[in-house]
Amino acid sequence: MKHRLAALAAMLALPTTALAQNYTPPPLEAFGSMPLFSNVRISPGGGRVFALARPADAKDYRFVVFENTPQELSPIFSVEQSDEVRFRRPFWKRDDKIIFSIASSGKRYGTETVETRLFSLTPKSGKSTPLFTLNTRSARLDQQTDVPIQIQDDFVSILPNDPKNVLLEYYDEGLNSVYRVYIDDDRSHTRMLRGKEGIDDWSADGLGNIRSGRGVLYNKSIKLIVRMPDDSWKDISYRVEEGAPSFYFLGFPHDRTKAYVASSHETETEALYLYDIPSDSFIERIFHTPTSDVYDIIQQRSDGDVLGVTFAEDDGDVHWLGESFVRDVIEKVKGALPGMDVTLVNLNLTDTASTFFIEQGNIPGQYILFDHTANRLTALPSQYQALEGVPMGQTFSTMYTARDGLEIPAYVTLPPWLSSLEEAQGVPFIVLPHGGPNARTFTGFDWEVQYLVSRGYGVLEMNFRGSSGFGQQFQRAGDRQWGQAMQDDITDGAKWLIDQGYTSASNIAIMGHSYGGYAALMGAVKTPELYQCAVAHAPVTDLPRLIRYESQFIGGKYWTRRIGRLWGDRNMLQENSPALRAEDFGIPVLILHGDNDRVVNIEQSETMAARLKRANKDHKYVVLPNGSHYLDVGDNRLTFLLEADAFLKDCLGH
């Protein structure tokens, strides 16, 4: 570890002129490979570790269980996932038992779906046991349809104090009910709570007591209920009705009269409050920052009291409410790794060991295992081993003003040989709006951004209106603004680059994924004079079709109202659908889409490509085989980079 830190310090000390003269871009494979590990977790006793691991020579991730000794991690079980079947949500339940699920594609009533199947695994023997089977009546089939339960891994609680059971929620007899599920065989599930109309998400405290339910009622309004101390249910849906301040349960102490709530009833960004359930009132404001919504809380296992609050500015951060065991563990690791950004990933169930992720600026990070008892750190290899020692581009936090005066937070990342914004003059730029759109951009290593800057491009990312984390008003400013004010924010960012002298209109491309891909295509429609070309992966292209598609799913009609109403907003939706404006495209376009995407249906890109072809517009359409929405299957990430690299070189001449 000391050697790695010294290498990082030496690399960061290199003068930019030396970097510019000596820099050789890494091969695309260095960025196009998947991270080495994910889901790294330590067993309750600390003697084993599991992870999803993908070495450079592997075709896909492998589910690997290691024996964890002071000398080494040695694999004792390994199985590879496939393009069709993906591992999900693994966690240790006991030293001899791991719970995990697999996801695959399916179709119900003519609608493409994601299907999940839940298992328990005994690592020593390699035996896996399905926790849903068709051998008995109870909890094996949806009793209304006589087909297997579709989503089997929606956990309400892992029941950390119960070594033999977990709590799951799933639809049965038309309602989303909660079941206690035995993990050692496929015996009948025990229903702990019968579902209620309109509730599709149940929450529990650390003891497994079900405390609240939330959902969409008749596709018209949000329903929110909370459990009273006498076990009756109180409807407090008025707190989440349209136009009300935001209100979310973030967690529950063991005291059944209290809850922890994120709300914006007093502040622009969401603050954390202690809430009294019987009186339906706020007791005290625990934490607030004007620059970010609160995201989550860290709770004490013994009583559920809140220890820390997570929020985000340029990156994630924690506000601690006092001294605690969890804080001490984190501070101990930080002390051992000065200068590194340290994030706690997971504490094992006995609080004897933990998993951390460390990084420094835009340098690719790595996982660290910490044995609390032995006070021992074990570093796993870097997530991107082919990028070890390679200089990364620096990211600068900034702000620009949209045309209506709204301040837009943004990040500019420059090629590795440029160390300040003042040096960025005439740089070719990629405008890269994020997906979602109710998401946000953070700093830290990003494989796509670093690939782009390694090729000499600057990258502008912005948190346009509609992005999450900046308060309810900022997010709601994006309602029914697809292709309009949200697009204007992106356009104004590109113009800001030009006004600052960083680049010129003849030197900019726009690129994005999902909603970001939609924005790239709308840039090609609305402001082709501003960009030389557009790259869109898994884009939405036809808003009316998207709304009709999402309306097939629970709550879909309600949530898509923030995009628009099929009839009432029909003209607006058509005007802001790239597939319905193929004649207006004025620049070359590259479109890529996975043929197994269950988030944005590939029909969106198929329609776009067909209409561009009919309109005789310059475009290329690439289908990613077995591809999901996330460039995480097979070599699809590398294929994406190879296609984008050639396309950008051709259109920007760089």
PDB file of C-alpha atoms in Angstrom, residues 444-607:
ATOM      1  CA  GLY A 444     -14.313  10.852  -8.958  1.00  0.00           C
ATOM      2  CA  PHE A 445     -13.000   8.332 -11.447  1.00  0.00           C
ATOM      3  CA  ASP A 446     -15.307   7.805 -14.423  1.00  0.00           C
ATOM      4  CA  TRP A 447     -14.110   5.358 -17.084  1.00  0.00           C
ATOM      5  CA  GLU A 448     -15.917   7.144 -19.914  1.00  0.00           C
ATOM      6  CA  VAL A 449     -14.785  10.640 -18.976  1.00  0.00           C
ATOM      7  CA  GLN A 450     -11.186   9.509 -18.535  1.00  0.00           C
ATOM      8  CA  TYR A 451     -11.243   7.682 -21.872  1.00  0.00           C
ATOM      9  CA  LEU A 452     -12.384  10.916 -23.548  1.00  0.00           C
ATOM     10  CA  VAL A 453      -9.772  13.145 -21.918  1.00  0.00           C
ATOM     11  CA  SER A 454      -7.047  10.584 -22.631  1.00  0.00           C
ATOM     12  CA  ARG A 455      -7.847  11.192 -26.308  1.00  0.00           C
ATOM     13  CA  GLY A 456      -7.415  14.934 -25.904  1.00  0.00           C
ATOM     14  CA  TYR A 457     -11.048  15.970 -25.469  1.00  0.00           C
ATOM     15  CA  GLY A 458     -12.351  18.145 -22.676  1.00  0.00           C
ATOM     16  CA  VAL A 459     -15.605  16.985 -21.065  1.00  0.00           C
ATOM     17  CA  LEU A 460     -18.444  19.145 -19.730  1.00  0.00           C
ATOM     18  CA  GLU A 461     -20.955  17.481 -17.398  1.00  0.00           C
ATOM     19  CA  MET A 462     -23.803  19.454 -15.882  1.00  0.00           C
ATOM     20  CA  ASN A 463     -26.547  18.944 -13.341  1.00  0.00           C
ATOM     21  CA  PHE A 464     -29.351  20.500 -15.376  1.00  0.00           C
ATOM     22  CA  ARG A 465     -32.709  21.339 -13.821  1.00  0.00           C
ATOM     23  CA  GLY A 466     -34.545  18.128 -13.044  1.00  0.00           C
ATOM     24  CA  SER A 467     -31.397  16.624 -11.505  1.00  0.00           C
ATOM     25  CA  SER A 468     -31.794  15.197  -8.013  1.00  0.00           C
ATOM     26  CA  GLY A 469     -29.965  16.189  -4.848  1.00  0.00           C
ATOM     27  CA  PHE A 470     -30.307  19.983  -5.161  1.00  0.00           C
ATOM     28  CA  GLY A 471     -33.720  20.390  -3.591  1.00  0.00           C
ATOM     29  CA  GLN A 472     -37.299  19.794  -4.584  1.00  0.00           C
ATOM     30  CA  GLN A 473     -37.697  23.061  -6.462  1.00  0.00           C
ATOM     31  CA  PHE A 474     -34.638  22.396  -8.633  1.00  0.00           C
ATOM     32  CA  GLN A 475     -35.823  18.876  -9.454  1.00  0.00           C
ATOM     33  CA  ARG A 476     -39.438  19.868 -10.129  1.00  0.00           C
ATOM     34  CA  ALA A 477     -38.196  22.597 -12.485  1.00  0.00           C
ATOM     35  CA  GLY A 478     -37.582  19.727 -14.901  1.00  0.00           C
ATOM     36  CA  ASP A 479     -41.176  18.478 -14.896  1.00  0.00           C
ATOM     37  CA  ARG A 480     -42.566  18.307 -18.448  1.00  0.00           C
ATOM     38  CA  GLN A 481     -39.399  19.974 -19.687  1.00  0.00           C
ATOM     39  CA  TRP A 482     -37.825  17.141 -21.676  1.00  0.00           C
ATOM     40  CA  GLY A 483     -36.308  18.781 -24.740  1.00  0.00           C
ATOM     41  CA  GLN A 484     -37.253  22.234 -23.450  1.00  0.00           C
ATOM     42  CA  ALA A 485     -35.835  24.010 -20.381  1.00  0.00           C
ATOM     43  CA  MET A 486     -33.759  20.937 -19.473  1.00  0.00           C
ATOM     44  CA  GLN A 487     -32.329  20.915 -22.984  1.00  0.00           C
ATOM     45  CA  ASP A 488     -31.761  24.669 -22.823  1.00  0.00           C
ATOM     46  CA  ASP A 489     -29.603  24.147 -19.725  1.00  0.00           C
ATOM     47  CA  ILE A 490     -27.421  21.739 -21.715  1.00  0.00           C
ATOM     48  CA  THR A 491     -27.304  24.092 -24.690  1.00  0.00           C
ATOM     49  CA  ASP A 492     -26.369  26.990 -22.421  1.00  0.00           C
ATOM     50  CA  GLY A 493     -23.521  24.889 -21.040  1.00  0.00           C
ATOM     51  CA  ALA A 494     -22.115  24.360 -24.530  1.00  0.00           C
ATOM     52  CA  LYS A 495     -22.413  28.082 -25.221  1.00  0.00           C
ATOM     53  CA  TRP A 496     -20.697  28.820 -21.915  1.00  0.00           C
ATOM     54  CA  LEU A 497     -17.708  26.728 -23.061  1.00  0.00           C
ATOM     55  CA  ILE A 498     -17.482  28.896 -26.169  1.00  0.00           C
ATOM     56  CA  ASP A 499     -17.926  32.162 -24.262  1.00  0.00           C
ATOM     57  CA  GLN A 500     -15.105  31.151 -21.907  1.00  0.00           C
ATOM     58  CA  GLY A 501     -12.825  30.509 -24.874  1.00  0.00           C
ATOM     59  CA  TYR A 502     -12.350  26.873 -23.944  1.00  0.00           C
ATOM     60  CA  THR A 503     -13.528  25.685 -27.361  1.00  0.00           C
ATOM     61  CA  SER A 504     -15.548  26.680 -30.440  1.00  0.00           C
ATOM     62  CA  ALA A 505     -18.788  25.499 -32.051  1.00  0.00           C
ATOM     63  CA  SER A 506     -16.744  23.734 -34.722  1.00  0.00           C
ATOM     64  CA  ASN A 507     -15.060  21.669 -32.018  1.00  0.00           C
ATOM     65  CA  ILE A 508     -17.928  20.268 -29.884  1.00  0.00           C
ATOM     66  CA  ALA A 509     -19.819  16.965 -29.893  1.00  0.00           C
ATOM     67  CA  ILE A 510     -22.666  15.872 -27.603  1.00  0.00           C
ATOM     68  CA  MET A 511     -22.891  12.386 -26.117  1.00  0.00           C
ATOM     69  CA  GLY A 512     -24.975  10.559 -23.545  1.00  0.00           C
ATOM     70  CA  HIS A 513     -26.684   7.443 -22.221  1.00  0.00           C
ATOM     71  CA  SER A 514     -30.410   6.888 -21.608  1.00  0.00           C
ATOM     72  CA  TYR A 515     -31.851  10.357 -20.908  1.00  0.00           C
ATOM     73  CA  GLY A 516     -28.400  11.720 -21.787  1.00  0.00           C
ATOM     74  CA  GLY A 517     -28.723   9.927 -25.141  1.00  0.00           C
ATOM     75  CA  TYR A 518     -32.123  11.543 -25.628  1.00  0.00           C
ATOM     76  CA  ALA A 519     -30.549  14.939 -24.892  1.00  0.00           C
ATOM     77  CA  ALA A 520     -27.764  14.230 -27.413  1.00  0.00           C
ATOM     78  CA  LEU A 521     -30.351  13.511 -30.114  1.00  0.00           C
ATOM     79  CA  MET A 522     -32.379  16.588 -29.191  1.00  0.00           C
ATOM     80  CA  GLY A 523     -29.177  18.604 -29.513  1.00  0.00           C
ATOM     81  CA  ALA A 524     -28.879  17.274 -33.070  1.00  0.00           C
ATOM     82  CA  VAL A 525     -32.476  18.394 -33.709  1.00  0.00           C
ATOM     83  CA  LYS A 526     -32.661  21.766 -31.952  1.00  0.00           C
ATOM     84  CA  THR A 527     -29.116  23.165 -32.122  1.00  0.00           C
ATOM     85  CA  PRO A 528     -27.177  21.372 -34.884  1.00  0.00           C
ATOM     86  CA  GLU A 529     -25.140  24.546 -35.378  1.00  0.00           C
ATOM     87  CA  LEU A 530     -23.638  24.018 -31.931  1.00  0.00           C
ATOM     88  CA  TYR A 531     -22.377  20.448 -32.364  1.00  0.00           C
ATOM     89  CA  GLN A 532     -20.467  18.554 -35.028  1.00  0.00           C
ATOM     90  CA  CYS A 533     -22.035  15.185 -34.166  1.00  0.00           C
ATOM     91  CA  ALA A 534     -23.995  13.276 -31.516  1.00  0.00           C
ATOM     92  CA  VAL A 535     -23.514   9.894 -29.827  1.00  0.00           C
ATOM     93  CA  ALA A 536     -26.511   8.300 -28.092  1.00  0.00           C
ATOM     94  CA  HIS A 537     -26.497   5.014 -26.183  1.00  0.00           C
ATOM     95  CA  ALA A 538     -29.852   3.489 -25.142  1.00  0.00           C
ATOM     96  CA  PRO A 539     -31.703   6.752 -25.848  1.00  0.00           C
ATOM     97  CA  VAL A 540     -35.359   7.586 -25.489  1.00  0.00           C
ATOM     98  CA  THR A 541     -36.480   8.831 -28.907  1.00  0.00           C
ATOM     99  CA  ASP A 542     -40.295   8.740 -28.899  1.00  0.00           C
ATOM    100  CA  LEU A 543     -41.934  10.231 -25.785  1.00  0.00           C
ATOM    101  CA  PRO A 544     -45.524   9.103 -26.516  1.00  0.00           C
ATOM    102  CA  ARG A 545     -44.298   5.546 -27.088  1.00  0.00           C
ATOM    103  CA  LEU A 546     -42.274   5.675 -23.843  1.00  0.00           C
ATOM    104  CA  ILE A 547     -45.316   6.799 -21.845  1.00  0.00           C
ATOM    105  CA  ARG A 548     -47.515   4.071 -23.348  1.00  0.00           C
ATOM    106  CA  TYR A 549     -44.841   1.453 -22.636  1.00  0.00           C
ATOM    107  CA  GLU A 550     -44.299   2.517 -19.023  1.00  0.00           C
ATOM    108  CA  SER A 551     -48.064   2.590 -18.410  1.00  0.00           C
ATOM    109  CA  GLN A 552     -48.050  -1.231 -18.611  1.00  0.00           C
ATOM    110  CA  PHE A 553     -46.200  -1.371 -15.275  1.00  0.00           C
ATOM    111  CA  ILE A 554     -47.323  -0.634 -11.731  1.00  0.00           C
ATOM    112  CA  GLY A 555     -47.262   3.119 -11.133  1.00  0.00           C
ATOM    113  CA  GLY A 556     -45.938   3.809 -14.629  1.00  0.00           C
ATOM    114  CA  LYS A 557     -48.790   6.058 -15.676  1.00  0.00           C
ATOM    115  CA  TYR A 558     -48.358   8.136 -12.518  1.00  0.00           C
ATOM    116  CA  TRP A 559     -44.578   8.581 -12.736  1.00  0.00           C
ATOM    117  CA  THR A 560     -44.558   9.455 -16.449  1.00  0.00           C
ATOM    118  CA  ARG A 561     -46.836  12.427 -15.772  1.00  0.00           C
ATOM    119  CA  ARG A 562     -43.608  14.313 -15.098  1.00  0.00           C
ATOM    120  CA  ILE A 563     -42.724  13.772 -18.753  1.00  0.00           C
ATOM    121  CA  GLY A 564     -46.181  14.723 -20.007  1.00  0.00           C
ATOM    122  CA  ARG A 565     -49.773  13.608 -20.575  1.00  0.00           C
ATOM    123  CA  LEU A 566     -50.420  11.548 -23.673  1.00  0.00           C
ATOM    124  CA  TRP A 567     -53.450  13.572 -24.782  1.00  0.00           C
ATOM    125  CA  GLY A 568     -53.172  16.908 -23.000  1.00  0.00           C
ATOM    126  CA  ASP A 569     -49.492  17.376 -23.936  1.00  0.00           C
ATOM    127  CA  ARG A 570     -49.563  15.535 -27.265  1.00  0.00           C
ATOM    128  CA  ASN A 571     -48.198  18.464 -29.288  1.00  0.00           C
ATOM    129  CA  MET A 572     -45.378  19.104 -26.826  1.00  0.00           C
ATOM    130  CA  LEU A 573     -44.467  15.413 -26.699  1.00  0.00           C
ATOM    131  CA  GLN A 574     -44.306  15.148 -30.474  1.00  0.00           C
ATOM    132  CA  GLU A 575     -42.274  18.337 -30.788  1.00  0.00           C
ATOM    133  CA  ASN A 576     -39.720  16.957 -28.346  1.00  0.00           C
ATOM    134  CA  SER A 577     -39.423  13.411 -29.696  1.00  0.00           C
ATOM    135  CA  PRO A 578     -36.318  12.984 -31.896  1.00  0.00           C
ATOM    136  CA  ALA A 579     -37.857  10.019 -33.731  1.00  0.00           C
ATOM    137  CA  LEU A 580     -40.752  12.243 -34.806  1.00  0.00           C
ATOM    138  CA  ARG A 581     -38.364  14.926 -36.089  1.00  0.00           C
ATOM    139  CA  ALA A 582     -35.934  12.934 -38.202  1.00  0.00           C
ATOM    140  CA  GLU A 583     -36.134  15.523 -40.989  1.00  0.00           C
ATOM    141  CA  ASP A 584     -34.660  18.143 -38.634  1.00  0.00           C
ATOM    142  CA  PHE A 585     -31.393  16.309 -37.889  1.00  0.00           C
ATOM    143  CA  GLY A 586     -28.491  18.434 -39.090  1.00  0.00           C
ATOM    144  CA  ILE A 587     -25.416  16.518 -37.924  1.00  0.00           C
ATOM    145  CA  PRO A 588     -24.118  12.919 -38.072  1.00  0.00           C
ATOM    146  CA  VAL A 589     -25.459  10.619 -35.361  1.00  0.00           C
ATOM    147  CA  LEU A 590     -24.186   7.379 -33.808  1.00  0.00           C
ATOM    148  CA  ILE A 591     -26.823   5.319 -31.976  1.00  0.00           C
ATOM    149  CA  LEU A 592     -26.069   2.196 -29.920  1.00  0.00           C
ATOM    150  CA  HIS A 593     -28.545   0.044 -28.035  1.00  0.00           C
ATOM    151  CA  GLY A 594     -28.496  -3.307 -26.231  1.00  0.00           C
ATOM    152  CA  ASP A 595     -30.989  -5.784 -27.650  1.00  0.00           C
ATOM    153  CA  ASN A 596     -31.913  -6.952 -24.138  1.00  0.00           C
ATOM    154  CA  ASP A 597     -32.477  -3.533 -22.572  1.00  0.00           C
ATOM    155  CA  ARG A 598     -35.325  -3.718 -20.035  1.00  0.00           C
ATOM    156  CA  VAL A 599     -35.170  -0.036 -19.052  1.00  0.00           C
ATOM    157  CA  VAL A 600     -35.441   1.681 -22.432  1.00  0.00           C
ATOM    158  CA  ASN A 601     -36.858  -0.710 -25.012  1.00  0.00           C
ATOM    159  CA  ILE A 602     -34.675  -1.161 -28.093  1.00  0.00           C
ATOM    160  CA  GLU A 603     -37.703  -0.217 -30.216  1.00  0.00           C
ATOM    161  CA  GLN A 604     -36.867   3.381 -29.323  1.00  0.00           C
ATOM    162  CA  SER A 605     -33.573   3.155 -31.231  1.00  0.00           C
ATOM    163  CA  GLU A 606     -34.912   0.918 -33.981  1.00  0.00           C
ATOM    164  CA  THR A 607     -37.572   3.507 -34.774  1.00  0.00           C
TER     165      THR A 607
END
